[in-house]
Amino acid sequence: MLTFTLRRLLLAIPTLLFISLIIFLLVDLAPGSPMSEIPLTVPPEVRKKMIEALGADQPVFVRYILWLRQFFWVEPANLIDGWFGTNLVGGEQRILSWQSRSPVFTVIGQRIPQTLTVIGTAYLVGIAIAMPIGIYSAYRQYSVFDQIGTLIAMIGFSVPTFFSGTLFIIVFAVWLPWLPTKYDTTLAVTDWSSFLQQLRQMAMPVMVLALANAAAISRYMRSSMLENMGQDYVRTARAKGMTERVVVLKHVLRNSLIPVVTVIALGIPSIFGGAIITENLFGVNGIGAALIGAIHANDLPMVQTLAFIFAVLIVVFNLIADILYGLLDPRIRYE
Amino acid sequence: MNLKSALLGAVCAFAMAPAAFAERGTDGEVKLTFPQAVSIMNPYLSSGTKDIFAASMVIEPLAGFDDTGALVAKLVSEIPSVANGGISEDLTSITWKLLPGLLWADGSPVTAADVIFTGQYCMDPAGGCAQLSKFDGIKSIEAVDDMSVKITFNGPKPNPFTAFVGSTSPILQKAQFEACLGAAAPTCTDQNSMPIGTGPFKVTGFTVNDTVSMEANANYRDPAKPAFAAAVIKGGGDAEGSARAVMSTGEFDYAWNTQIPPDSQAAMAAEGKGVFVVAFGTLIERLEMNMTNPSADLPEGERSTTKHPHPFLSDINVRKALSMAIDRHTLTEVGYGAGGTPSCNIVPAPALYASDNTGCLTQDIEGAKALLETAGWVDTDGDGIREKDGKKLSILYQSTVNPIRQDFQALIKDWWTEIGVETELKAIDPSVFFGGDAGSPDTFQKFYADVEMYANNFDGTDPEAYLTQYKCDKAPSPENQWQGENMNRFCDPAYDAMVAELSGTRDEAKRAELTKKLNDMVTKDSFVVVPLVHRGTLSAHSNALGGVKINAWDSELWNVADWFRVK
């Protein structure tokens, strides 16, 4: 197991380097320029100077090498400086956003907490809803409950979040003025009332995303349960006179959880990635909103860095899912 | 009641009046929302309107423009003029006198050194200053004494109100920005997001592309203002969401840039919680006609260059007919509602400069047909498309991806088809269209199409630089890496001569006259530019917010110090 993990980690290095190059080139070669954000009232000579000041006129490979150095050396060094008060950076430039001229990692640092709170909560709520629905739907396959569950899952799957989000806003903010439509990121939870306020403003984005997450996970849960229900060991358990409760929740559920846990682990990078549409709709200043804003403004350093971080997370969580799978299922061993 | 008591009463009323007004910080918090979030609070490093507007609450120029486009003194005791000696007789220098006792938000005094430093900051060649053109033609900026600054120009400058005037050119504090000159400018993150200013508010918290939190500036020059103790600008989402937050749910007091479809405008306004306000500046949605041949059959480097005149758009009758076929009222109604008005001018405002050119406002399909007919453009082969000398009236009409523009394209295509002009539509991603990449065939400068549609305007109230864009030598071409502003490749020596005359003219009335003539030369006399709609910026404010005076000539938040809570 350890050699397997080490081998995978080592293999991840060239993979990530290759991914970083591809991302950099893709983002860079895509049509569009930060110039398009400058109003037409700015004369061409001034535009040219602005682009030069950003360093955007440098050849792509020069910028790639500089970015690699900034990402793998300057930024970690800056982090260490921050922790231990050392001076490893020595005045070297960090990765700066073209749009805001502030360090990309500062922006990410500001935004990760919101994303984790809102999207993370939605993911947990989604799992909490999906599990029981999946289990019961499988246990009573083709019952009324199962049919309704399937219907809701289908709706959750197929209704895009920009539609369900807008619908929720119209119902819960316009018709029934219960919930705020814009997330207040400056709200600090200090007491009971600010906590309630935080819950209120999280309610809609969490509902929207939880619906979508729950739909997918409940289907996985259901099919995995169904697969196990017909197995011989279940019949044996019943024959031994165990109660239905023990059969379903102990024997079947445990075995059914193996693939579901993998699916859940693989979904975690998407929490960090944020939810572009939902975050934008409700004004949650998370990573997803940062990404789409940067794409709109052709803020290449921001887009490249974010896309690469997502790539790292996906590689890491794939590895974690593989390891978890091995831990949960003794039949699987990696050598 | 005798005179004495009446006078006494008046005196009392006068004495009581200030008490009736709100004192500083008594009205709580004012909440603003922008569909695009604020990225940076330094207008010298950003040309984004959102950033400039947000910064205008905190940092201020020496003078600004009011809602009529007239100059108002901000940090100075008076607007310099030749009459008061502030502007030299030969128009080569201007002297600004700072208000005595003016303080920065941190309590230190504002001096001439700050103004001079701001000039250095923007004019530094390595800084990439977005407002550099405001400092064009400046020879030197020097202190006459601690409280007055003299700007000397290279030659006579009829309009010296560019540098340090308007929200795009505010004064920075030298002490704060001293280490941020030139190449260091972008690395000063803290300074750029929390500049110290003289405005009614000061920044207390800034999250990039999300929220700006502010509180009343305790050192603001008017002790009774601002009425609000705090202000917050929340960014992000879209125009619809911003408008809803003010007009439907009432979560916010003010929303900038709420350009939403006319039917949504009407529905939200009907709820009665707030009002839409519109500011008409100089933004004109227009069709630009290509005077050169964009044909793909020509070798690369000769397409859309002055080497080859356009096969049919070089005929004024065709251009005129295309303009006559358009119903600008319908376009405005469909696309902008209250946020637009039909126009035939490229200089639609200020009123002094606007030509009384309204000839294009009535659609005349039959007239357009007749015009083409007499000019020899007839449909000989019965395919519904007119031709002459083997050249078909077949147009490639491009614009950017934008729902309103696609509506416009579809409507105009219908009208043009009706008069026998075949039209093919093309929509290009705005970041490519406006991106200026010399390697892309789809930029608006390259103009590899017959007609293109976009919006353009000029900064401030003086149209001279804007009209200069249509000079012969401003045409984009391979020689200048396609970086010109004369998209049409329009070239008329008489026009160039008149632009030169305009830049040498100081008399206001004469300037206005020349401006109108120049405007007419590219519009109704030649139909090289076919204006469609004069667009305003639509904003919304709740009924609980008072004092809003929408302004197209400066920041919309120019008088935020006067805003108050309606109780």
JSON list of N, CA and C in Angstrom, two decimals, chain B residues 127-176:
[
{"chain": "B", "resi": 127, "resn": "GLY", "atom": "N", "xyz": [4.77, 52.74, -15.47]},
{"chain": "B", "resi": 127, "resn": "GLY", "atom": "CA", "xyz": [3.63, 52.47, -14.59]},
{"chain": "B", "resi": 127, "resn": "GLY", "atom": "C", "xyz": [2.42, 51.89, -15.28]},
{"chain": "B", "resi": 128, "resn": "GLY", "atom": "N", "xyz": [2.32, 52.07, -16.59]},
{"chain": "B", "resi": 128, "resn": "GLY", "atom": "CA", "xyz": [1.14, 51.58, -17.31]},
{"chain": "B", "resi": 128, "resn": "GLY", "atom": "C", "xyz": [-0.12, 52.29, -16.87]},
{"chain": "B", "resi": 129, "resn": "CYS", "atom": "N", "xyz": [-0.03, 53.60, -16.67]},
{"chain": "B", "resi": 129, "resn": "CYS", "atom": "CA", "xyz": [-1.17, 54.36, -16.16]},
{"chain": "B", "resi": 129, "resn": "CYS", "atom": "C", "xyz": [-2.32, 54.39, -17.16]},
{"chain": "B", "resi": 130, "resn": "ALA", "atom": "N", "xyz": [-3.51, 54.02, -16.69]},
{"chain": "B", "resi": 130, "resn": "ALA", "atom": "CA", "xyz": [-4.66, 53.94, -17.59]},
{"chain": "B", "resi": 130, "resn": "ALA", "atom": "C", "xyz": [-5.16, 55.32, -18.01]},
{"chain": "B", "resi": 131, "resn": "GLN", "atom": "N", "xyz": [-4.81, 56.35, -17.24]},
{"chain": "B", "resi": 131, "resn": "GLN", "atom": "CA", "xyz": [-5.35, 57.69, -17.52]},
{"chain": "B", "resi": 131, "resn": "GLN", "atom": "C", "xyz": [-4.29, 58.59, -18.14]},
{"chain": "B", "resi": 132, "resn": "LEU", "atom": "N", "xyz": [-3.27, 57.98, -18.74]},
{"chain": "B", "resi": 132, "resn": "LEU", "atom": "CA", "xyz": [-2.14, 58.75, -19.26]},
{"chain": "B", "resi": 132, "resn": "LEU", "atom": "C", "xyz": [-2.58, 59.83, -20.23]},
{"chain": "B", "resi": 133, "resn": "SER", "atom": "N", "xyz": [-3.61, 59.56, -21.01]},
{"chain": "B", "resi": 133, "resn": "SER", "atom": "CA", "xyz": [-3.99, 60.54, -22.03]},
{"chain": "B", "resi": 133, "resn": "SER", "atom": "C", "xyz": [-4.52, 61.83, -21.40]},
{"chain": "B", "resi": 134, "resn": "LYS", "atom": "N", "xyz": [-4.91, 61.74, -20.11]},
{"chain": "B", "resi": 134, "resn": "LYS", "atom": "CA", "xyz": [-5.35, 62.96, -19.42]},
{"chain": "B", "resi": 134, "resn": "LYS", "atom": "C", "xyz": [-4.18, 63.90, -19.18]},
{"chain": "B", "resi": 135, "resn": "PHE", "atom": "N", "xyz": [-2.98, 63.35, -19.21]},
{"chain": "B", "resi": 135, "resn": "PHE", "atom": "CA", "xyz": [-1.78, 64.14, -18.91]},
{"chain": "B", "resi": 135, "resn": "PHE", "atom": "C", "xyz": [-1.02, 64.50, -20.19]},
{"chain": "B", "resi": 136, "resn": "ASP", "atom": "N", "xyz": [-1.69, 64.31, -21.33]},
{"chain": "B", "resi": 136, "resn": "ASP", "atom": "CA", "xyz": [-1.10, 64.62, -22.62]},
{"chain": "B", "resi": 136, "resn": "ASP", "atom": "C", "xyz": [-0.70, 66.09, -22.71]},
{"chain": "B", "resi": 137, "resn": "GLY", "atom": "N", "xyz": [0.46, 66.36, -23.28]},
{"chain": "B", "resi": 137, "resn": "GLY", "atom": "CA", "xyz": [0.85, 67.74, -23.56]},
{"chain": "B", "resi": 137, "resn": "GLY", "atom": "C", "xyz": [1.26, 68.53, -22.34]},
{"chain": "B", "resi": 138, "resn": "ILE", "atom": "N", "xyz": [1.51, 67.86, -21.21]},
{"chain": "B", "resi": 138, "resn": "ILE", "atom": "CA", "xyz": [1.94, 68.59, -20.02]},
{"chain": "B", "resi": 138, "resn": "ILE", "atom": "C", "xyz": [3.46, 68.71, -20.01]},
{"chain": "B", "resi": 139, "resn": "LYS", "atom": "N", "xyz": [3.95, 69.92, -19.88]},
{"chain": "B", "resi": 139, "resn": "LYS", "atom": "CA", "xyz": [5.39, 70.12, -19.85]},
{"chain": "B", "resi": 139, "resn": "LYS", "atom": "C", "xyz": [5.90, 69.97, -18.42]},
{"chain": "B", "resi": 140, "resn": "SER", "atom": "N", "xyz": [5.22, 70.62, -17.49]},
{"chain": "B", "resi": 140, "resn": "SER", "atom": "CA", "xyz": [5.65, 70.50, -16.11]},
{"chain": "B", "resi": 140, "resn": "SER", "atom": "C", "xyz": [4.49, 70.75, -15.15]},
{"chain": "B", "resi": 141, "resn": "ILE", "atom": "N", "xyz": [4.62, 70.16, -13.97]},
{"chain": "B", "resi": 141, "resn": "ILE", "atom": "CA", "xyz": [3.66, 70.44, -12.89]},
{"chain": "B", "resi": 141, "resn": "ILE", "atom": "C", "xyz": [4.51, 70.90, -11.72]},
{"chain": "B", "resi": 142, "resn": "GLU", "atom": "N", "xyz": [4.30, 72.10, -11.26]},
{"chain": "B", "resi": 142, "resn": "GLU", "atom": "CA", "xyz": [5.15, 72.59, -10.17]},
{"chain": "B", "resi": 142, "resn": "GLU", "atom": "C", "xyz": [4.33, 73.34, -9.12]},
{"chain": "B", "resi": 143, "resn": "ALA", "atom": "N", "xyz": [4.91, 73.44, -7.95]},
{"chain": "B", "resi": 143, "resn": "ALA", "atom": "CA", "xyz": [4.23, 74.13, -6.86]},
{"chain": "B", "resi": 143, "resn": "ALA", "atom": "C", "xyz": [4.58, 75.61, -6.90]},
{"chain": "B", "resi": 144, "resn": "VAL", "atom": "N", "xyz": [3.56, 76.46, -6.89]},
{"chain": "B", "resi": 144, "resn": "VAL", "atom": "CA", "xyz": [3.79, 77.90, -6.79]},
{"chain": "B", "resi": 144, "resn": "VAL", "atom": "C", "xyz": [4.09, 78.19, -5.32]},
{"chain": "B", "resi": 145, "resn": "ASP", "atom": "N", "xyz": [3.25, 77.65, -4.46]},
{"chain": "B", "resi": 145, "resn": "ASP", "atom": "CA", "xyz": [3.53, 77.63, -3.03]},
{"chain": "B", "resi": 145, "resn": "ASP", "atom": "C", "xyz": [2.93, 76.35, -2.49]},
{"chain": "B", "resi": 146, "resn": "ASP", "atom": "N", "xyz": [2.86, 76.22, -1.19]},
{"chain": "B", "resi": 146, "resn": "ASP", "atom": "CA", "xyz": [2.38, 74.98, -0.59]},
{"chain": "B", "resi": 146, "resn": "ASP", "atom": "C", "xyz": [0.98, 74.60, -1.04]},
{"chain": "B", "resi": 147, "resn": "MET", "atom": "N", "xyz": [0.18, 75.61, -1.34]},
{"chain": "B", "resi": 147, "resn": "MET", "atom": "CA", "xyz": [-1.22, 75.36, -1.61]},
{"chain": "B", "resi": 147, "resn": "MET", "atom": "C", "xyz": [-1.64, 75.64, -3.05]},
{"chain": "B", "resi": 148, "resn": "SER", "atom": "N", "xyz": [-0.70, 75.96, -3.94]},
{"chain": "B", "resi": 148, "resn": "SER", "atom": "CA", "xyz": [-1.11, 76.13, -5.34]},
{"chain": "B", "resi": 148, "resn": "SER", "atom": "C", "xyz": [-0.16, 75.41, -6.29]},
{"chain": "B", "resi": 149, "resn": "VAL", "atom": "N", "xyz": [-0.76, 74.90, -7.35]},
{"chain": "B", "resi": 149, "resn": "VAL", "atom": "CA", "xyz": [-0.04, 74.08, -8.31]},
{"chain": "B", "resi": 149, "resn": "VAL", "atom": "C", "xyz": [-0.21, 74.69, -9.68]},
{"chain": "B", "resi": 150, "resn": "LYS", "atom": "N", "xyz": [0.89, 74.78, -10.42]},
{"chain": "B", "resi": 150, "resn": "LYS", "atom": "CA", "xyz": [0.82, 75.34, -11.76]},
{"chain": "B", "resi": 150, "resn": "LYS", "atom": "C", "xyz": [1.18, 74.24, -12.76]},
{"chain": "B", "resi": 151, "resn": "ILE", "atom": "N", "xyz": [0.27, 74.01, -13.72]},
{"chain": "B", "resi": 151, "resn": "ILE", "atom": "CA", "xyz": [0.53, 73.03, -14.76]},
{"chain": "B", "resi": 151, "resn": "ILE", "atom": "C", "xyz": [0.85, 73.80, -16.03]},
{"chain": "B", "resi": 152, "resn": "THR", "atom": "N", "xyz": [2.02, 73.53, -16.63]},
{"chain": "B", "resi": 152, "resn": "THR", "atom": "CA", "xyz": [2.41, 74.22, -17.86]},
{"chain": "B", "resi": 152, "resn": "THR", "atom": "C", "xyz": [2.33, 73.22, -19.02]},
{"chain": "B", "resi": 153, "resn": "PHE", "atom": "N", "xyz": [1.72, 73.67, -20.11]},
{"chain": "B", "resi": 153, "resn": "PHE", "atom": "CA", "xyz": [1.57, 72.80, -21.27]},
{"chain": "B", "resi": 153, "resn": "PHE", "atom": "C", "xyz": [2.60, 73.13, -22.34]},
{"chain": "B", "resi": 154, "resn": "ASN", "atom": "N", "xyz": [2.80, 72.18, -23.26]},
{"chain": "B", "resi": 154, "resn": "ASN", "atom": "CA", "xyz": [3.76, 72.38, -24.35]},
{"chain": "B", "resi": 154, "resn": "ASN", "atom": "C", "xyz": [3.32, 73.50, -25.29]},
{"chain": "B", "resi": 155, "resn": "GLY", "atom": "N", "xyz": [2.01, 73.67, -25.43]},
{"chain": "B", "resi": 155, "resn": "GLY", "atom": "CA", "xyz": [1.50, 74.73, -26.29]},
{"chain": "B", "resi": 155, "resn": "GLY", "atom": "C", "xyz": [0.18, 75.20, -25.74]},
{"chain": "B", "resi": 156, "resn": "PRO", "atom": "N", "xyz": [-0.52, 76.08, -26.44]},
{"chain": "B", "resi": 156, "resn": "PRO", "atom": "CA", "xyz": [-1.82, 76.53, -25.94]},
{"chain": "B", "resi": 156, "resn": "PRO", "atom": "C", "xyz": [-2.77, 75.35, -25.83]},
{"chain": "B", "resi": 157, "resn": "LYS", "atom": "N", "xyz": [-3.49, 75.27, -24.75]},
{"chain": "B", "resi": 157, "resn": "LYS", "atom": "CA", "xyz": [-4.40, 74.15, -24.53]},
{"chain": "B", "resi": 157, "resn": "LYS", "atom": "C", "xyz": [-5.80, 74.70, -24.30]},
{"chain": "B", "resi": 158, "resn": "PRO", "atom": "N", "xyz": [-6.66, 74.65, -25.32]},
{"chain": "B", "resi": 158, "resn": "PRO", "atom": "CA", "xyz": [-8.00, 75.23, -25.15]},
{"chain": "B", "resi": 158, "resn": "PRO", "atom": "C", "xyz": [-8.79, 74.56, -24.02]},
{"chain": "B", "resi": 159, "resn": "ASN", "atom": "N", "xyz": [-8.56, 73.24, -23.82]},
{"chain": "B", "resi": 159, "resn": "ASN", "atom": "CA", "xyz": [-9.26, 72.57, -22.72]},
{"chain": "B", "resi": 159, "resn": "ASN", "atom": "C", "xyz": [-8.24, 72.03, -21.73]},
{"chain": "B", "resi": 160, "resn": "PRO", "atom": "N", "xyz": [-7.88, 72.84, -20.72]},
{"chain": "B", "resi": 160, "resn": "PRO", "atom": "CA", "xyz": [-6.86, 72.37, -19.76]},
{"chain": "B", "resi": 160, "resn": "PRO", "atom": "C", "xyz": [-7.46, 71.51, -18.65]},
{"chain": "B", "resi": 161, "resn": "PHE", "atom": "N", "xyz": [-8.77, 71.26, -18.71]},
{"chain": "B", "resi": 161, "resn": "PHE", "atom": "CA", "xyz": [-9.43, 70.53, -17.61]},
{"chain": "B", "resi": 161, "resn": "PHE", "atom": "C", "xyz": [-9.42, 69.03, -17.84]},
{"chain": "B", "resi": 162, "resn": "THR", "atom": "N", "xyz": [-8.22, 68.46, -17.98]},
{"chain": "B", "resi": 162, "resn": "THR", "atom": "CA", "xyz": [-8.13, 67.01, -18.15]},
{"chain": "B", "resi": 162, "resn": "THR", "atom": "C", "xyz": [-7.43, 66.40, -16.94]},
{"chain": "B", "resi": 163, "resn": "ALA", "atom": "N", "xyz": [-6.17, 66.80, -16.72]},
{"chain": "B", "resi": 163, "resn": "ALA", "atom": "CA", "xyz": [-5.45, 66.25, -15.57]},
{"chain": "B", "resi": 163, "resn": "ALA", "atom": "C", "xyz": [-6.06, 66.76, -14.27]},
{"chain": "B", "resi": 164, "resn": "PHE", "atom": "N", "xyz": [-6.27, 65.85, -13.32]},
{"chain": "B", "resi": 164, "resn": "PHE", "atom": "CA", "xyz": [-6.83, 66.16, -11.99]},
{"chain": "B", "resi": 164, "resn": "PHE", "atom": "C", "xyz": [-8.28, 66.65, -12.04]},
{"chain": "B", "resi": 165, "resn": "VAL", "atom": "N", "xyz": [-8.95, 66.39, -13.16]},
{"chain": "B", "resi": 165, "resn": "VAL", "atom": "CA", "xyz": [-10.36, 66.78, -13.25]},
{"chain": "B", "resi": 165, "resn": "VAL", "atom": "C", "xyz": [-11.19, 65.53, -13.55]},
{"chain": "B", "resi": 166, "resn": "GLY", "atom": "N", "xyz": [-12.24, 65.35, -12.80]},
{"chain": "B", "resi": 166, "resn": "GLY", "atom": "CA", "xyz": [-13.11, 64.20, -13.01]},
{"chain": "B", "resi": 166, "resn": "GLY", "atom": "C", "xyz": [-12.63, 62.98, -12.23]},
{"chain": "B", "resi": 167, "resn": "SER", "atom": "N", "xyz": [-13.54, 62.03, -12.01]},
{"chain": "B", "resi": 167, "resn": "SER", "atom": "CA", "xyz": [-13.23, 60.90, -11.12]},
{"chain": "B", "resi": 167, "resn": "SER", "atom": "C", "xyz": [-12.16, 59.98, -11.69]},
{"chain": "B", "resi": 168, "resn": "THR", "atom": "N", "xyz": [-11.80, 60.12, -12.98]},
{"chain": "B", "resi": 168, "resn": "THR", "atom": "CA", "xyz": [-10.76, 59.26, -13.51]},
{"chain": "B", "resi": 168, "resn": "THR", "atom": "C", "xyz": [-9.37, 59.78, -13.16]},
{"chain": "B", "resi": 169, "resn": "SER", "atom": "N", "xyz": [-9.30, 60.96, -12.59]},
{"chain": "B", "resi": 169, "resn": "SER", "atom": "CA", "xyz": [-7.98, 61.54, -12.34]},
{"chain": "B", "resi": 169, "resn": "SER", "atom": "C", "xyz": [-7.89, 62.16, -10.94]},
{"chain": "B", "resi": 170, "resn": "PRO", "atom": "N", "xyz": [-8.09, 61.35, -9.90]},
{"chain": "B", "resi": 170, "resn": "PRO", "atom": "CA", "xyz": [-8.10, 61.88, -8.53]},
{"chain": "B", "resi": 170, "resn": "PRO", "atom": "C", "xyz": [-6.68, 62.09, -7.98]},
{"chain": "B", "resi": 171, "resn": "ILE", "atom": "N", "xyz": [-6.62, 62.81, -6.87]},
{"chain": "B", "resi": 171, "resn": "ILE", "atom": "CA", "xyz": [-5.34, 63.07, -6.22]},
{"chain": "B", "resi": 171, "resn": "ILE", "atom": "C", "xyz": [-5.01, 61.93, -5.26]},
{"chain": "B", "resi": 172, "resn": "LEU", "atom": "N", "xyz": [-3.79, 61.40, -5.38]},
{"chain": "B", "resi": 172, "resn": "LEU", "atom": "CA", "xyz": [-3.33, 60.36, -4.47]},
{"chain": "B", "resi": 172, "resn": "LEU", "atom": "C", "xyz": [-2.48, 61.01, -3.39]},
{"chain": "B", "resi": 173, "resn": "GLN", "atom": "N", "xyz": [-2.42, 60.33, -2.24]},
{"chain": "B", "resi": 173, "resn": "GLN", "atom": "CA", "xyz": [-1.61, 60.90, -1.16]},
{"chain": "B", "resi": 173, "resn": "GLN", "atom": "C", "xyz": [-0.15, 60.50, -1.37]},
{"chain": "B", "resi": 174, "resn": "LYS", "atom": "N", "xyz": [0.72, 61.48, -1.43]},
{"chain": "B", "resi": 174, "resn": "LYS", "atom": "CA", "xyz": [2.13, 61.20, -1.69]},
{"chain": "B", "resi": 174, "resn": "LYS", "atom": "C", "xyz": [2.70, 60.25, -0.64]},
{"chain": "B", "resi": 175, "resn": "ALA", "atom": "N", "xyz": [2.42, 60.55, 0.62]},
{"chain": "B", "resi": 175, "resn": "ALA", "atom": "CA", "xyz": [2.99, 59.75, 1.70]},
{"chain": "B", "resi": 175, "resn": "ALA", "atom": "C", "xyz": [2.64, 58.27, 1.54]},
{"chain": "B", "resi": 176, "resn": "GLN", "atom": "N", "xyz": [1.43, 58.01, 1.06]},
{"chain": "B", "resi": 176, "resn": "GLN", "atom": "CA", "xyz": [1.00, 56.62, 0.95]},
{"chain": "B", "resi": 176, "resn": "GLN", "atom": "C", "xyz": [1.58, 55.92, -0.29]}
]
